[in-house]
Every structure is written in structure tokens, then in C-alpha cells.
Coordinates of C-alpha atoms and ligand atoms in Angstrom, one line a residue:
M1 CA -66.5 18.2 -87.7
N2 CA -65.7 21.4 -89.1
F3 CA -64.3 24.2 -86.9
E4 CA -63.6 27.8 -87.4
S5 CA -60.5 28.4 -84.9
L6 CA -58.2 26.7 -82.4
S7 CA -60.4 28.0 -79.7
D8 CA -63.9 26.2 -81.5
I9 CA -61.5 22.9 -81.4
A10 CA -60.7 23.4 -77.5
S11 CA -63.8 24.0 -76.5
Y12 CA -66.2 21.5 -77.9
I13 CA -63.7 18.9 -76.6
V14 CA -64.5 20.0 -72.7
S15 CA -68.4 20.8 -73.7
D16 CA -71.0 19.6 -71.8
G17 CA -68.8 18.0 -69.2
K18 CA -66.7 15.8 -71.9
G19 CA -63.2 14.9 -71.3
I20 CA -60.2 13.4 -73.0
L21 CA -59.4 9.7 -73.3
A22 CA -55.6 9.2 -73.2
A23 CA -54.6 6.5 -74.9
D24 CA -51.3 8.1 -75.5
E25 CA -48.9 4.9 -73.9
S26 CA -45.8 4.1 -75.7
N27 CA -45.1 0.9 -77.2
P28 CA -43.4 0.0 -73.8
T29 CA -45.4 1.6 -71.3
C30 CA -48.3 -0.4 -73.0
T31 CA -46.1 -3.2 -72.6
K32 CA -45.8 -2.7 -69.0
R33 CA -49.3 -2.5 -68.9
F34 CA -50.2 -5.7 -70.9
D35 CA -47.9 -7.7 -68.6
S36 CA -50.2 -6.8 -65.9
I37 CA -52.9 -8.9 -67.2
G38 CA -50.6 -11.6 -69.1
V39 CA -51.2 -10.2 -72.4
D40 CA -48.4 -10.0 -75.0
S41 CA -48.5 -6.7 -76.3
T42 CA -48.3 -7.1 -80.3
E43 CA -49.0 -4.7 -82.5
D44 CA -52.4 -6.1 -83.2
N45 CA -53.2 -6.7 -79.8
R46 CA -52.4 -3.0 -78.9
R47 CA -54.8 -2.8 -82.2
D48 CA -57.6 -4.9 -80.9
Y49 CA -57.8 -3.2 -77.3
R50 CA -57.7 0.2 -78.5
E51 CA -60.2 -0.3 -80.5
L52 CA -62.2 -1.9 -78.5
L53 CA -62.3 1.5 -76.1
F54 CA -62.7 3.1 -78.9
R55 CA -65.9 1.5 -80.4
S56 CA -67.4 1.0 -76.5
D57 CA -70.6 3.3 -76.0
G58 CA -69.8 5.4 -73.6
M59 CA -67.4 7.3 -76.2
K60 CA -70.3 9.1 -77.4
G61 CA -71.4 12.6 -74.9
N62 CA -68.6 11.6 -72.5
I63 CA -65.3 11.4 -74.4
G64 CA -64.3 14.5 -76.8
G65 CA -61.0 13.6 -77.8
V66 CA -58.4 10.7 -78.1
I67 CA -55.3 11.1 -77.4
L68 CA -53.1 8.3 -79.6
F69 CA -49.8 7.4 -79.9
D70 CA -47.7 7.5 -83.6
E71 CA -48.9 3.8 -84.4
T72 CA -52.2 4.1 -83.7
I73 CA -53.2 6.7 -85.5
R74 CA -52.2 5.0 -88.7
Q75 CA -53.9 1.6 -87.5
K76 CA -57.1 0.3 -89.0
A77 CA -59.8 -1.6 -87.3
A78 CA -60.3 -5.2 -87.8
D79 CA -63.0 -4.2 -90.4
G80 CA -60.4 -1.8 -92.2
T81 CA -62.0 1.5 -90.9
P82 CA -58.9 3.7 -90.0
L83 CA -59.2 4.0 -85.8
V84 CA -59.4 8.0 -86.4
D85 CA -62.3 7.4 -88.1
V86 CA -64.1 5.4 -85.1
I87 CA -63.2 8.2 -83.3
N88 CA -64.7 10.3 -84.9
A89 CA -67.8 8.2 -85.3
Q90 CA -68.3 8.7 -81.9
G91 CA -68.2 12.2 -81.7
S92 CA -65.1 12.6 -80.0
L93 CA -61.7 14.3 -81.6
P94 CA -58.4 12.3 -82.2
G95 CA -55.4 13.9 -80.8
I96 CA -51.6 12.7 -80.7
K97 CA -48.8 12.7 -78.7
V98 CA -45.9 14.5 -80.5
D99 CA -43.2 14.8 -77.5
K100 CA -40.3 11.8 -77.5
G101 CA -39.9 11.3 -74.1
L102 CA -37.3 12.4 -71.2
Q103 CA -34.0 13.0 -71.2
P104 CA -31.7 13.5 -68.1
I105 CA -30.7 16.9 -67.3
G106 CA -26.9 16.3 -67.4
N107 CA -25.7 14.5 -64.3
T108 CA -29.2 15.0 -62.5
E109 CA -31.8 13.2 -61.4
E110 CA -34.5 15.4 -63.1
N111 CA -35.1 15.5 -66.8
I112 CA -35.6 17.4 -70.2
T113 CA -38.6 16.4 -72.6
Q114 CA -37.3 16.0 -75.8
G115 CA -39.1 16.2 -79.2
L116 CA -38.5 19.5 -80.9
D117 CA -36.2 18.6 -83.4
G118 CA -38.1 17.9 -86.6
L119 CA -41.7 18.6 -84.5
N120 CA -42.6 21.5 -87.7
E121 CA -42.6 18.2 -90.3
R122 CA -43.9 15.4 -88.0
L123 CA -47.2 18.6 -87.1
K124 CA -47.9 18.5 -91.1
E125 CA -48.2 14.4 -91.5
Y126 CA -50.6 14.3 -88.4
Y127 CA -52.7 16.8 -89.4
E128 CA -53.2 15.0 -92.7
L129 CA -54.0 11.9 -90.5
G130 CA -56.4 13.9 -88.6
A131 CA -55.0 15.0 -85.4
K132 CA -56.8 18.0 -84.2
F133 CA -55.1 18.5 -81.4
T134 CA -51.5 17.3 -79.9
K135 CA -49.9 16.6 -76.4
W136 CA -46.7 17.4 -74.8
R137 CA -45.5 16.0 -71.2
A138 CA -43.0 17.8 -69.5
V139 CA -42.0 15.6 -66.0
I140 CA -41.2 17.7 -62.8
N141 CA -39.8 15.5 -59.7
I142 CA -40.5 16.5 -55.9
G143 CA -37.5 15.6 -54.1
E144 CA -34.3 17.0 -52.1
N145 CA -33.3 20.2 -53.8
M146 CA -36.1 19.4 -56.7
P147 CA -37.7 21.0 -58.7
S148 CA -34.5 23.0 -59.7
S149 CA -35.2 26.4 -61.1
D150 CA -33.3 25.0 -64.6
A151 CA -35.6 22.0 -64.8
I152 CA -39.3 24.1 -64.7
E153 CA -37.2 26.7 -66.8
L154 CA -35.5 24.7 -69.5
N155 CA -39.0 22.6 -69.3
M156 CA -41.9 25.1 -69.6
Q157 CA -39.8 26.7 -72.3
A158 CA -39.6 23.5 -74.3
L159 CA -43.8 23.3 -73.8
A160 CA -44.2 26.9 -74.8
E161 CA -42.0 26.5 -78.0
Y162 CA -43.9 23.4 -78.6
A163 CA -47.4 25.1 -78.0
K164 CA -46.1 28.2 -81.0
I165 CA -45.3 25.5 -83.3
V166 CA -48.4 23.2 -83.1
Q167 CA -50.8 26.7 -83.7
S168 CA -48.9 27.6 -86.7
N169 CA -50.1 23.8 -87.5
Q170 CA -53.7 24.4 -86.9
M171 CA -54.2 22.1 -84.1
V172 CA -54.8 22.7 -80.7
P173 CA -51.7 22.3 -78.6
M174 CA -52.1 20.5 -75.1
V175 CA -49.4 21.2 -72.6
E176 CA -48.8 19.2 -69.8
P177 CA -46.7 20.2 -66.9
E178 CA -46.9 16.8 -64.8
V179 CA -45.5 17.3 -61.1
L180 CA -45.1 13.5 -60.2
M181 CA -47.3 12.4 -57.5
D182 CA -44.1 10.2 -56.8
G183 CA -42.4 10.3 -53.6
N184 CA -43.2 10.8 -49.5
H185 CA -43.6 14.8 -50.2
S186 CA -46.6 16.5 -48.2
L187 CA -49.7 18.5 -49.5
D188 CA -47.8 21.8 -49.7
D189 CA -44.4 21.0 -51.1
C190 CA -46.7 20.2 -54.1
F191 CA -48.4 23.0 -54.4
E192 CA -45.0 24.9 -54.3
A193 CA -44.1 22.9 -56.9
T194 CA -47.1 23.0 -59.0
S195 CA -47.2 26.7 -58.4
R196 CA -43.3 27.7 -59.5
C197 CA -44.6 25.5 -62.7
L198 CA -47.6 26.8 -63.8
E199 CA -46.1 30.3 -63.2
S200 CA -43.3 29.6 -65.5
L201 CA -45.3 28.1 -68.1
F202 CA -47.9 31.1 -68.3
S203 CA -45.0 33.2 -68.5
N204 CA -43.1 31.7 -71.1
L205 CA -46.7 30.8 -73.0
S206 CA -46.8 34.7 -73.2
K207 CA -43.2 35.7 -74.8
N208 CA -43.6 32.7 -77.4
G209 CA -47.2 34.2 -78.5
V210 CA -49.1 31.2 -77.9
D211 CA -52.7 32.0 -77.8
I212 CA -54.3 30.9 -75.0
T213 CA -57.7 30.8 -76.0
G214 CA -56.4 27.7 -78.5
I215 CA -54.6 25.4 -76.0
I216 CA -56.0 22.8 -73.0
L217 CA -53.9 23.0 -70.1
K218 CA -53.0 19.6 -68.5
P219 CA -52.0 19.9 -65.2
N220 CA -51.6 17.0 -61.8
M221 CA -53.5 17.8 -59.6
V222 CA -52.1 19.1 -55.6
T223 CA -51.9 16.1 -53.9
A224 CA -49.4 14.8 -51.4
G225 CA -46.6 12.3 -52.7
S226 CA -47.7 8.6 -53.0
N227 CA -45.6 7.2 -50.0
S228 CA -46.8 10.2 -47.9
S229 CA -47.8 9.2 -44.4
T230 CA -50.0 11.9 -44.0
S231 CA -53.6 11.5 -45.4
V232 CA -55.3 14.2 -47.3
S233 CA -58.9 14.4 -47.9
I234 CA -60.9 15.3 -50.6
D235 CA -61.4 18.6 -49.9
D236 CA -58.2 19.5 -49.1
I237 CA -56.6 18.2 -52.5
A238 CA -60.1 20.0 -54.3
Q239 CA -59.1 23.4 -52.4
K240 CA -55.3 23.3 -52.9
T241 CA -55.7 22.6 -56.7
L242 CA -58.0 25.0 -57.3
E243 CA -56.4 27.7 -55.0
C244 CA -53.5 27.3 -57.6
L245 CA -55.5 27.1 -60.6
K246 CA -56.7 30.2 -59.7
T247 CA -54.0 32.5 -58.9
Y248 CA -51.9 31.4 -62.4
V249 CA -54.3 29.7 -65.1
P250 CA -55.7 32.7 -66.9
D251 CA -59.6 33.3 -67.5
E252 CA -59.6 32.9 -71.2
M253 CA -58.4 28.8 -71.3
P254 CA -61.0 27.0 -72.5
G255 CA -60.5 24.2 -70.7
V256 CA -58.1 22.3 -67.9
T257 CA -58.0 18.6 -68.0
F258 CA -56.2 16.6 -65.5
L259 CA -53.8 13.5 -65.7
S260 CA -54.5 11.3 -62.9
G261 CA -50.8 10.6 -62.2
G262 CA -51.7 7.0 -60.6
Q263 CA -54.3 8.3 -58.4
S264 CA -57.6 5.2 -58.5
D265 CA -59.5 5.3 -61.0
V266 CA -62.7 6.6 -58.3
D267 CA -60.2 8.8 -56.0
A268 CA -59.6 10.5 -59.6
T269 CA -63.1 10.8 -60.5
A270 CA -64.0 11.8 -56.6
N271 CA -61.2 14.8 -56.4
L272 CA -62.4 16.2 -60.3
D273 CA -66.4 16.1 -58.7
A274 CA -65.1 17.8 -55.7
M275 CA -63.7 21.5 -57.1
N276 CA -67.0 21.3 -59.9
K277 CA -68.9 21.5 -57.3
I278 CA -67.3 24.3 -55.2
G279 CA -66.9 25.9 -58.6
G280 CA -66.2 29.9 -58.8
F281 CA -64.1 29.6 -61.9
P282 CA -63.8 30.6 -65.3
W283 CA -62.8 27.6 -67.1
K284 CA -63.9 24.0 -67.9
L285 CA -62.9 21.9 -65.5
S286 CA -62.5 18.4 -67.0
F287 CA -60.5 15.0 -67.0
S288 CA -57.4 13.6 -69.3
Y289 CA -57.2 10.1 -67.8
G290 CA -55.4 7.6 -68.7
R291 CA -54.6 5.0 -66.0
A292 CA -58.1 6.4 -64.4
L293 CA -60.1 5.6 -67.0
Q294 CA -58.8 2.6 -68.4
Q295 CA -57.8 0.1 -65.9
P296 CA -61.2 -1.2 -65.2
A297 CA -61.4 -2.1 -69.1
L298 CA -58.0 -3.6 -68.9
K299 CA -58.7 -6.0 -66.4
A300 CA -62.0 -6.6 -67.5
W301 CA -60.3 -7.9 -71.4
M302 CA -57.9 -9.8 -70.2
G303 CA -56.7 -10.3 -74.0
K304 CA -59.6 -12.4 -74.3
S305 CA -62.2 -11.4 -77.2
E306 CA -65.0 -12.6 -75.6
N307 CA -64.9 -10.2 -72.9
T308 CA -65.1 -7.3 -75.1
A309 CA -68.4 -5.9 -73.7
L310 CA -67.4 -6.2 -70.4
A311 CA -64.2 -4.1 -71.0
Q312 CA -66.3 -1.9 -73.0
A313 CA -69.3 -1.3 -70.1
A314 CA -66.4 -1.0 -67.6
L315 CA -64.7 2.0 -69.7
S316 CA -68.1 3.3 -70.3
H317 CA -69.2 3.7 -66.4
R318 CA -65.9 5.1 -66.1
A319 CA -66.6 7.6 -69.1
L320 CA -70.0 8.7 -67.9
M321 CA -68.4 8.6 -63.6
N322 CA -65.9 11.6 -65.2
K323 CA -68.7 13.6 -67.7
L324 CA -71.0 13.8 -63.9
A325 CA -67.8 14.7 -62.3
S326 CA -66.7 17.5 -64.9
E327 CA -70.3 19.0 -64.2
G328 CA -70.2 18.2 -60.2
K329 CA -72.9 15.8 -60.5
W330 CA -71.1 12.5 -59.5
D331 CA -72.3 10.3 -56.4
Q332 CA -70.2 7.9 -54.6
S333 CA -73.6 5.7 -54.5
L334 CA -73.1 6.0 -58.4
E335 CA -70.3 3.6 -58.2
S336 CA -72.2 0.7 -57.1
Ligands
LIG401 P1 -52.7 9.3 -66.4 O1 -53.9 10.2 -66.5 O2 -52.6 7.6 -66.4 O3 -51.5 9.5 -65.7 O4 -52.0 9.6 -67.8 C1 -52.5 10.7 -68.2 C2 -51.1 10.6 -69.1 O5 -51.9 11.2 -70.6 C3 -49.8 11.0 -68.8 O6 -49.4 11.9 -69.7

């Protein structure tokens, strides 16, 4: 597929309800996922698993982009076809995670994302390998005296620097300021932390001269912490998330694609659908899920080739459910 501008690439990825499959687990994270189904995390097993995902029928029309890890963008399918070509053949665009993980800020419990060193050179290679977009994840904790203003500012500055370098290499930067669900904080605490991050992020993007029409925002939804004792409704999450996004996200942004962050697969779909049913915002509101798209497929696969079709059906189902949610057309009855 040929695109004339970064804005065209970003808009294509989220067109017609499409969203993103986040399959960029680092090898240690992939090992954790495979441990949960008793499968060895070998290079071949990781390749087989990702190949089955990318060849699923439900990729077509539902998944506009796939985020890959460094190992995967270089891998070939069992028949020798580069996985990048398998993704392109599904009408989906390959993307690549380019950050290098987290480093503590001094002696604190907060982190800054690494990866600006050598980024320009790495991007040139990824472009040659076929990447059309990239991802950088900043991680923000909620807790006692957290997030600090320093942690927010340092991370949002890094995201803006990264975005500028990626655009100069003709790829679309996904900017991911993830406020973690870990903890017992309230919905209001998450609203406040997410608001502070987004305000700082868009101020830094503007200072760095990043073209907002050529990026994708990957935020968390505004939810209570995963250990919070108060229950929040789908409507609370949808209303608060939209209030936050509408305050800080510029109208020219082509796509906002949520991370799932530990929500169950159906919760992540239901919340996205609720926001799109409410409507009233200028950007596409879609998904860039890792666990919420892959979990049922991983469980169906169990590392056995005879389960490939079952695993592909599971991924295809979640991809379709989330596409419907991106159009506000999902219904709980479709899950049974
Ligand atoms: P989850 O949807 O599993 O949170 O992963 C999305 C992602 O890419 C996090 O960086």
C-alpha cells in the first residue's frame, strides 16, 4: 500500500472501525505469557504463535496495524514468507516497538522510558524492513506522592522527542502515556493523573514541532485501580475517559487507540463500545490491545499445532468484536 503522508497512514490504520493488534511483547514478557500455558518461549514457538495470529481470517477488515517486537519484524513464516508480508497481505500495516524499556528515576519507585540513544539509526533499518509506524510506551504509577511532576515531565518530554525523530523518518509515532491500573486508587485519582499526563504530553509535542495529524495516541482508559474496592460502571469509565480526552486531545488527532492494561477482553470491548455509543468527539476512538485481543487465542492454542484453527477463530472473534465496538455497534449478546 502506498501513502502520501503520515496523516494518510494514521488515518488508514483506524479507518472503518479498524484498530491495532499489539503483538510487541518483549521476549521476557512473551515468556511470561507462554509460561501461563506451559509452552517454552523459544524463537520458533514465538514465531509459530505470531504467525497463526497474523494469518487469522479476522485480521482482514478489523486490524489496521500490528505492533511487532524487534525479533518478529525480522522473522519469516514457516513457508519462508516474511511475517511483514503476511501482515501486509491482510490489509494491515506493520509497526515496531522502539523504546528500550524502563529505568528507575534516581532512588524513586518511578521510571523513565529509555531508547533515545541510537534511535535515528534504528529507525532507518526498521523503515527498510517495512515498518509504517512505531510505538513508545511511557509508564506512570499512581501511589503515595505519585505520579510526581518530574516523572510526568521527563516521560512526556521523551515521548515528544521520540515522536519528532520518528516523523523525520517518515513513520507514524504512536505515543503511549500509560497510567497503570495497578493499585487501589479511585477513578478520580486516575482521571487526575491521566489529565496531568495528557496536558504535559500535548504541550511537549507542540514545543517539539510534532505534526499532530501524523501521530496516534495510545492512552489508558480512566478506570479505578485493579485493587480498588469501589466498583465503577461502564458508564462511569466511558464518561470520565471522554471528559479527559475531550479536554486535552486536539481535534486534528486522527486516532486514539486504547491499551487494555489488564482489563478483561470483554470489559475492554464493552468500555470502548460505550464511548463510541456516546460519541461527540472528532477523532476515531479505537483499540490497540495486547492481552484483550490475544488472551483467548493464547488459551486456545496451548502450543499445539492442531489447535491453530481454534486459536485463529478466537483472535478473529475478538478482532471483530472490537471493530464493532469502535463503531459503537457491539452488543453483549454477540459474545455468546
Ligand atoms: P495491553 O493491551 O495488554 O495493555 O498491551 C498494549 C500495549 O501495547 C502496551 O504497551
